[in-house]
Tab-separated table of C-alpha atoms in Angstrom:
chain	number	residue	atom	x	y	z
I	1	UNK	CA	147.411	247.869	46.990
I	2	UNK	CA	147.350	250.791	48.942
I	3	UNK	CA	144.763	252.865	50.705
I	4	UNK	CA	143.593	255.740	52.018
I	5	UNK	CA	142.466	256.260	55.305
I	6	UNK	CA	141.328	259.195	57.920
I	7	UNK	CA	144.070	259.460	60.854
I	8	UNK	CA	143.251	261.245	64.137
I	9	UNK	CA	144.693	262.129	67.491
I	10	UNK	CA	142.338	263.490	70.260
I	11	UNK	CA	143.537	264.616	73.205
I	12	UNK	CA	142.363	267.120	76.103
I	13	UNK	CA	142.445	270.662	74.176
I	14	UNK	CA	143.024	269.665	70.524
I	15	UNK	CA	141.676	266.545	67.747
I	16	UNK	CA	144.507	266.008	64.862
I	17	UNK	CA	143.051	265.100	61.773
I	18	UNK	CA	145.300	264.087	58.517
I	19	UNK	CA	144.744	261.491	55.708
I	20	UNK	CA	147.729	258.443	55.738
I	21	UNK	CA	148.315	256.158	53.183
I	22	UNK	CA	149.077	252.788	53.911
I	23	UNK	CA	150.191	249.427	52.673
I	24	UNK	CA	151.303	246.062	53.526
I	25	UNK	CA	150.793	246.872	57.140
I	26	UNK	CA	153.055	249.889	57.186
I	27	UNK	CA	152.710	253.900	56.789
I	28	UNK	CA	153.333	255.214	53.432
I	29	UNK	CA	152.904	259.044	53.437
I	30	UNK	CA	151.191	261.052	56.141
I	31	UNK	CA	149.622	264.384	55.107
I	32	UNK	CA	149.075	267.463	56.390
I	33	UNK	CA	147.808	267.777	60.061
I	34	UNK	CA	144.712	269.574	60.866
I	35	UNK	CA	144.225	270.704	64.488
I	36	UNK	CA	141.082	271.592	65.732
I	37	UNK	CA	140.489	272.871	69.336
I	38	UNK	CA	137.657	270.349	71.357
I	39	UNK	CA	136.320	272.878	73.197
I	40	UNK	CA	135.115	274.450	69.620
I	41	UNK	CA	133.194	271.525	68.663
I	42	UNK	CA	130.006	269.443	70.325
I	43	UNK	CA	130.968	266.382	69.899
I	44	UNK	CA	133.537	264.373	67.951
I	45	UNK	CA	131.198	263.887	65.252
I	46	UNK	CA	131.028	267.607	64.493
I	47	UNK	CA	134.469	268.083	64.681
I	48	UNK	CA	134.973	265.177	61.883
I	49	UNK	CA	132.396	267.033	59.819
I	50	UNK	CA	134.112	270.135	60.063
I	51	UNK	CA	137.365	268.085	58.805
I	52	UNK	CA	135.271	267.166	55.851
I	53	UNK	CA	134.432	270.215	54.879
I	54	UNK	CA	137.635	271.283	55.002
I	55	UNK	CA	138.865	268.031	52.934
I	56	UNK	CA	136.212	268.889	50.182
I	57	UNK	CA	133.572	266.960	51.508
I	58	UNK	CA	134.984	263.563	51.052
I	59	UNK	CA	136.707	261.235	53.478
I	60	UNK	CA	138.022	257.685	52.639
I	61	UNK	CA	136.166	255.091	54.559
I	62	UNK	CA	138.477	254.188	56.933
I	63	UNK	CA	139.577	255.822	60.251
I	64	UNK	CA	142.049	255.412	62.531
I	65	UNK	CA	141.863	257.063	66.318
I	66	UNK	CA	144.479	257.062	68.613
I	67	UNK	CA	142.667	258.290	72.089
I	68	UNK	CA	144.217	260.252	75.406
I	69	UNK	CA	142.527	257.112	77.624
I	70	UNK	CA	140.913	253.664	77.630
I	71	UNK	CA	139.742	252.809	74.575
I	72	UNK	CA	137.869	249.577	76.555
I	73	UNK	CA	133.933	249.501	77.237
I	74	UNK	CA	130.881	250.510	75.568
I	75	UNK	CA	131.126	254.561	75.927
I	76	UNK	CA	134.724	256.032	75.995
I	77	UNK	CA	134.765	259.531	77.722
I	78	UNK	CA	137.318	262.139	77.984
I	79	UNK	CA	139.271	263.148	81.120
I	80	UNK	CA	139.288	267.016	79.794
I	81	UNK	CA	136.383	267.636	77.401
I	82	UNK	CA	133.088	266.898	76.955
I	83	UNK	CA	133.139	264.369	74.113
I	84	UNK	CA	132.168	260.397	73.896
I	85	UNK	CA	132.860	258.024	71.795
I	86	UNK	CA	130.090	254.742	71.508
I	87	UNK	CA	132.600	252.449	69.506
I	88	UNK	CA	129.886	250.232	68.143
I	89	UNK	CA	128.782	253.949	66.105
I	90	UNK	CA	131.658	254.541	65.007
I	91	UNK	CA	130.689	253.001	61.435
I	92	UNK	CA	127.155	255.109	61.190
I	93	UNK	CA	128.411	258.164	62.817
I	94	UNK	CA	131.626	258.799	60.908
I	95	UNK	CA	130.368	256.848	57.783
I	96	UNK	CA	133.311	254.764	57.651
I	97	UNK	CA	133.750	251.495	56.892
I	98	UNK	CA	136.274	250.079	59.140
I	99	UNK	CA	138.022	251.506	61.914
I	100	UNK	CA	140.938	250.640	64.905
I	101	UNK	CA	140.663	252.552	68.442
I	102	UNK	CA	143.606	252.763	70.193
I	103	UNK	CA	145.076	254.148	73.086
I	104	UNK	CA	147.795	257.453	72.362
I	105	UNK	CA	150.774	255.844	73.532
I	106	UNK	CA	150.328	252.627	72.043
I	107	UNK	CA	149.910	254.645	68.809
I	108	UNK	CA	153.327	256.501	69.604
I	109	UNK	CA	154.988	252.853	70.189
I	110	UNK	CA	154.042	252.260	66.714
I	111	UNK	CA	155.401	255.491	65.453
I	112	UNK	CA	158.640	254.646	67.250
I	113	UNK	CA	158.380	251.150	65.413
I	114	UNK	CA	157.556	252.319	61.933
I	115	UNK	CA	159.393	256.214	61.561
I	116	UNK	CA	162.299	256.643	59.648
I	117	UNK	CA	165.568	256.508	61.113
I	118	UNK	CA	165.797	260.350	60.320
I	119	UNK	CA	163.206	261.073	62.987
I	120	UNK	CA	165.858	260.199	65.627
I	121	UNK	CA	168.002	261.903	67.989
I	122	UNK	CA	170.607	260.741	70.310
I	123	UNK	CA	170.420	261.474	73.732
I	124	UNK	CA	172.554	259.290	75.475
I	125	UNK	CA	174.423	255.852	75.020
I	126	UNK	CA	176.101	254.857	71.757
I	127	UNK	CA	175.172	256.839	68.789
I	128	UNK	CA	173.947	254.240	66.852
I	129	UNK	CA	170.259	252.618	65.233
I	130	UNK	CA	168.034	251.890	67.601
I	131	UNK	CA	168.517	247.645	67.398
I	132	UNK	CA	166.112	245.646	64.908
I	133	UNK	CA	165.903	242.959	67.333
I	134	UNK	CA	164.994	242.972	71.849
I	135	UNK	CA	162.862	245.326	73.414
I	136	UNK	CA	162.891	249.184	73.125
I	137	UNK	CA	161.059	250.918	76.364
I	138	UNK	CA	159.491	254.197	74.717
I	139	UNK	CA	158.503	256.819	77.522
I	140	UNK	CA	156.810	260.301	77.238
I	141	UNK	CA	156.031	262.864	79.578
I	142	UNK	CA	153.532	265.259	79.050
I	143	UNK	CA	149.950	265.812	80.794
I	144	UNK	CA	151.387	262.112	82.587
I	145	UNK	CA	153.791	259.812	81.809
I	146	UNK	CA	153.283	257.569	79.216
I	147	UNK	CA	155.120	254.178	78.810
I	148	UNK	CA	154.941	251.160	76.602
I	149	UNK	CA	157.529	249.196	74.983
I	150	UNK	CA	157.992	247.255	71.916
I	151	UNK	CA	159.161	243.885	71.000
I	152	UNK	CA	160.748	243.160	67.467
I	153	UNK	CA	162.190	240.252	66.405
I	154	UNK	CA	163.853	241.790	62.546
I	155	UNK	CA	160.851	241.242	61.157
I	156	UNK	CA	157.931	241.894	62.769
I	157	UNK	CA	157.243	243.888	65.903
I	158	UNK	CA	154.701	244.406	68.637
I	159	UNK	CA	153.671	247.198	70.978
I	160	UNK	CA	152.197	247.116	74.402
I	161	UNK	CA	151.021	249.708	76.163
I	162	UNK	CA	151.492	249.882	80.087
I	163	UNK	CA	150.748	251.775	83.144
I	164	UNK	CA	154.336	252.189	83.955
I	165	UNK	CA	153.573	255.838	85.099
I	166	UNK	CA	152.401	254.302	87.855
I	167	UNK	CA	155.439	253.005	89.816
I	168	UNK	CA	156.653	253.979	92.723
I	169	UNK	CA	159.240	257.259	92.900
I	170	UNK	CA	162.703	256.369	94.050
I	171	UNK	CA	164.732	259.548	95.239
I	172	UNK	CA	168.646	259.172	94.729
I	173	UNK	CA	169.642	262.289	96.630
I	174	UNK	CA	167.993	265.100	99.311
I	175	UNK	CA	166.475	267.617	96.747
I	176	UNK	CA	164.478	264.357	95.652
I	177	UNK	CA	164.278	263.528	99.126
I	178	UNK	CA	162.309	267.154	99.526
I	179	UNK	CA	160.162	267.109	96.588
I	180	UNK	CA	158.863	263.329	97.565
I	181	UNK	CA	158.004	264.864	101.503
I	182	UNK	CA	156.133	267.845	100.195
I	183	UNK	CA	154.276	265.065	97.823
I	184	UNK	CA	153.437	262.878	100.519
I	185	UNK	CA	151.794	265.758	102.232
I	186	UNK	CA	148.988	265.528	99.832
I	187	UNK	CA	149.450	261.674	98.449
I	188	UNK	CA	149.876	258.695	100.480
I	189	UNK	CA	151.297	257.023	97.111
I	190	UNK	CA	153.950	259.093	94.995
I	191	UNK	CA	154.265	257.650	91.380
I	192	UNK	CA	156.848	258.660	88.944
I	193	UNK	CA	154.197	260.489	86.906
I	194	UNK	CA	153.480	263.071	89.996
I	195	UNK	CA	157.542	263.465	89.038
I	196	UNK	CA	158.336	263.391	85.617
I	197	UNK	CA	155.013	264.930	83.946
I	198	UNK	CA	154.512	268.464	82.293
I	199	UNK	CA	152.884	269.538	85.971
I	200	UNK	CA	155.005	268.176	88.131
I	201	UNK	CA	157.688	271.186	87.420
I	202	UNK	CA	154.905	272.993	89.826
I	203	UNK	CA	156.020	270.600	92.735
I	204	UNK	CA	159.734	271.120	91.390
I	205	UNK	CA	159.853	274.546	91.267
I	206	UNK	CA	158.568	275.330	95.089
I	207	UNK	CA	160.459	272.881	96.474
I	208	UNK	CA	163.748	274.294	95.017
I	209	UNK	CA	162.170	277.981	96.318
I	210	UNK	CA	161.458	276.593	100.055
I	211	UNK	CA	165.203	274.982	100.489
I	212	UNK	CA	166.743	277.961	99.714
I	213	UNK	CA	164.197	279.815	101.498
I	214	UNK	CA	162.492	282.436	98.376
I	215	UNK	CA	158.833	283.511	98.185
I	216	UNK	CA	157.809	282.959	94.954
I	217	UNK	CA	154.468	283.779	93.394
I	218	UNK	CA	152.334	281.095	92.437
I	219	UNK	CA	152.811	279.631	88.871
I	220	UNK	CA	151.408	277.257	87.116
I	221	UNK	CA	153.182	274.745	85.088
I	222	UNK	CA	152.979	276.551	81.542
I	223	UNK	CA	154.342	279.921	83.002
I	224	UNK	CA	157.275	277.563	84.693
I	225	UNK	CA	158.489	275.872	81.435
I	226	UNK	CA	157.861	278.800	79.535
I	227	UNK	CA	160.271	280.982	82.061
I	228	UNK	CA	162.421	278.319	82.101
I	229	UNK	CA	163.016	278.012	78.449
I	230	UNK	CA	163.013	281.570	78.086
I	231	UNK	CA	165.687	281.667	80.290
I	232	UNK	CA	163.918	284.686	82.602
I	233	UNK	CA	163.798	282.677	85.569
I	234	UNK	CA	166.994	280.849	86.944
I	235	UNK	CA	165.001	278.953	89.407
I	236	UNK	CA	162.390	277.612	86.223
I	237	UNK	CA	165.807	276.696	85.025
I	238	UNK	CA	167.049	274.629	87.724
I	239	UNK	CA	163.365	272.952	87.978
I	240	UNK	CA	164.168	271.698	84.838
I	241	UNK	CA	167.498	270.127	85.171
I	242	UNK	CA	165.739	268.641	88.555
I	243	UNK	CA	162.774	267.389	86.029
I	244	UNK	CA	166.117	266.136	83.480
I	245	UNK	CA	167.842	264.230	85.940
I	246	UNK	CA	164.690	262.443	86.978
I	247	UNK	CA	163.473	261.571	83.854
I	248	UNK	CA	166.955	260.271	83.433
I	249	UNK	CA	166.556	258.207	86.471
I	250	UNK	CA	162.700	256.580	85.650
I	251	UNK	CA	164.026	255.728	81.619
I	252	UNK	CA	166.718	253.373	83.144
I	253	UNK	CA	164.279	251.702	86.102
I	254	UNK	CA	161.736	251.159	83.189
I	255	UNK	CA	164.498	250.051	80.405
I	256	UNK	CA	165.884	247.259	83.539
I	257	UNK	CA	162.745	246.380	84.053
I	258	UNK	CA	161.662	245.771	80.850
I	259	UNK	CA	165.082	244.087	79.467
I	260	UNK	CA	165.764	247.192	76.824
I	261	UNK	CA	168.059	246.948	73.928
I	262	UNK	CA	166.902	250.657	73.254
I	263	UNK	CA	164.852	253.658	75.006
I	264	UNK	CA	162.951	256.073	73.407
I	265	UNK	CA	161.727	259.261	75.234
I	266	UNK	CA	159.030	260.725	73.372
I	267	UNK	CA	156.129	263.672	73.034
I	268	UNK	CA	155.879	267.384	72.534
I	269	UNK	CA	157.852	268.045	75.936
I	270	UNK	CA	160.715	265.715	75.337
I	271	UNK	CA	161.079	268.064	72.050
I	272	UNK	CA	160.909	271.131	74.011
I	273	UNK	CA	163.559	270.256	76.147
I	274	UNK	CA	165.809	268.342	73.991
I	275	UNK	CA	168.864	270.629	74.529
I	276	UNK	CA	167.814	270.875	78.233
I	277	UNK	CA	168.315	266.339	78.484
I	278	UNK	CA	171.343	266.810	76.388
I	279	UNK	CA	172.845	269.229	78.413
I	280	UNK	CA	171.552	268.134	82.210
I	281	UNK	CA	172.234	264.870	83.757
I	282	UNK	CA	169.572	262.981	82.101
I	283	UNK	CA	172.379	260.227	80.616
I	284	UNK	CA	174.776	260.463	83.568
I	285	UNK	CA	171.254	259.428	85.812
I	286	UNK	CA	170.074	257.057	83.106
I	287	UNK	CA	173.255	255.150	83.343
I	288	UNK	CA	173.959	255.296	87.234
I	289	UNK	CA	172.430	251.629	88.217
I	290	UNK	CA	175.268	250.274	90.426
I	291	UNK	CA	176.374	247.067	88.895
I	292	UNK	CA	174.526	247.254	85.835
I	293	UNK	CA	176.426	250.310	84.599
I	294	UNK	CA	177.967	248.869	82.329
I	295	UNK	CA	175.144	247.250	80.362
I	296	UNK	CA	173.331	250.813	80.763
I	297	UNK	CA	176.007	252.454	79.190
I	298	UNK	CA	175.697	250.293	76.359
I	299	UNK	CA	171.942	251.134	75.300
I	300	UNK	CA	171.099	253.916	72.867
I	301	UNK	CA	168.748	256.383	74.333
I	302	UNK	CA	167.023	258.572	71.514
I	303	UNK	CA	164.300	261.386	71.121
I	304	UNK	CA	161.633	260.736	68.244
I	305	UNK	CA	161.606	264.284	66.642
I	306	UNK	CA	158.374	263.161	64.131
I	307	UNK	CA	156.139	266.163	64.121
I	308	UNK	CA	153.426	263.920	64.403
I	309	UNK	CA	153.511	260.575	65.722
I	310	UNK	CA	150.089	260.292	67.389
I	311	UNK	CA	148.927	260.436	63.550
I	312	UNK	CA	151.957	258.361	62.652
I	313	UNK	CA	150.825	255.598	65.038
I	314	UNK	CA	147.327	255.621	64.806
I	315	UNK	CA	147.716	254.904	61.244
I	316	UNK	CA	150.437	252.344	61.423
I	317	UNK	CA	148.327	250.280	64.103
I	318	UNK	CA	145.561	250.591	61.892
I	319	UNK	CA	148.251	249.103	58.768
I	320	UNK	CA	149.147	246.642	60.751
I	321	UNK	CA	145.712	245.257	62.281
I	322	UNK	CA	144.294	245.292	58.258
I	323	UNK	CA	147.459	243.604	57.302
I	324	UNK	CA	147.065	240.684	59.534
């Protein structure tokens, strides 16, 4: 039989609220999002009361929350707003009878596992279903890099979230070579994430300016990607191929490394840019792996286009946990 249950997505600025249905460990229907800004609300508490009201005053007594962080330990804080979360209130707090915490990324793995094949996009490789069967590496840049992966075996699947944003950056040519000097000036450890993540087109963007010698005036990342795809600043532009190309480069370390049948690249900036990956060298780079070109060439690499899938995936890990 199915259910109703509360679905939410909390990150940094905003909460997503939206009631899911869900059966037989999957995602039915998934209504209409609600966003509410964190830095309008106390707590999390009175930003789920404020989704009540809005609902009518009733919520089903369930909840699913997919969180920006660790969902581990007694108190779960927030790296950009005030809120906690004490997991063992959960029940009293929200007045819900059952819940599942989990971490955003794992809850986009599930989205990736459980969407429809309509909420795919090829980027590169053969155009063709992501496979039933092996390992699909799902990445997503955005405020970092997240990365997880999922096994499925035609019948059942499982996700795992990693810290795969974490690795070590691997220039293939001198511009790379520039960006990862003016990063060690400031880190004695460059990850992929200080390279592929919505603010690294900061660190992009001057380094293209000092090698061909321009002042530029200070921008932040926003007023980068927005120039960029506005196409009002060529040099925004070229940041972005830079940030393409890289991303290109990370997806096929990761999809080696995790023995791929399939990548994913998902999150709101991977749909912001999707003409920008199509169009750049992200599947040239994704493919260039010396002897292993080959076998590169032969994974599909999509975008997940769902509007949603931090709701998606919070509610299909909470379908599957209460189907088990």
């Amino acid at each position: 039989m199915s259910e109703q249950i509360v679905t939410v997505d909390i990150g940094g600025t905003h909460a997503r609220f939206a009631i899911a249905e869900v059966e037989g460990g999957r995602v039915l229907s998934l209504g209409e999002a609600t966003t509410l800004h964190t830095k309008d609300h106390a707590s999390f508490q009175t930003a789920w009361q404020d989704f009540e009201r809005r609902q009518g005053g009733t919520l089903p007594r369930a909840v699913a929350i997919a969180i920006a962080g660790p969902t581990r330990g007694e108190i779960i804080r927030f790296t950009n707003n005030p809120w906690i979360i004490r997991p063992a209130l959960i029940g009293e707090k929200l007045n819900v009878d059952r819940y599942v915490l989990v971490n955003d990324f794992e809850a986009v793995g599930h989205a990736v596992a459980q969407a429809d094949a309509s909420y795919f996009e090829r980027l590169a490789g053969p155009d063709q279903p992501l496979p039933e069967t092996g390992t699909i590496t799902v990445i997503g840049p955005g405020t970092g890099l997240g990365v997880a992966h999922i096994w499925r075996d035609g019948h059942q699947y499982r996700v795992q979230a990693t810290e795969g944003g974490h690795i070590d950056f691997a220039p293939l040519d001198s511009i790379e070579d520039a960006i990862l000097a003016r990063l060690r000036k400031r880190h004695r450890r460059v990850s992929v994430e200080r390279i592929v993540s919505g603010p690294a087109i900061v660190d992009i963007y001057e380094t293209l300016a000092a090698l061909e010698g321009r002042a530029v005036t200070p921008l932040d990342d926003k007023a980068i990607w927005t120039r960029a795809m506005n196409r009002e600043d060529s040099l925004a532009a070229a940041a972005v191929d830079r940030f393409c190309l890289s991303l290109g480069s990370v997806a096929g370390d990761l999809a080696l490394a995790q023995g791929a049948s399939g990548v994913v690249v998902a999150g709101g900036l991977g749909l912001r840019i999707r003409d920008s990956l199509v169009r750049s060298g992200f599947p040239e780079r994704f493919i260039e792996k010396g002897r292993f070109e080959g076998f590169m060439s032969a994974l599909p690499v999509k975008l997940i286009t769902h509007p949603q899938p931090g709701l998606f995936g919070a509610a299909a890990a909470f379908a599957r946990q209460h189907a088990e």
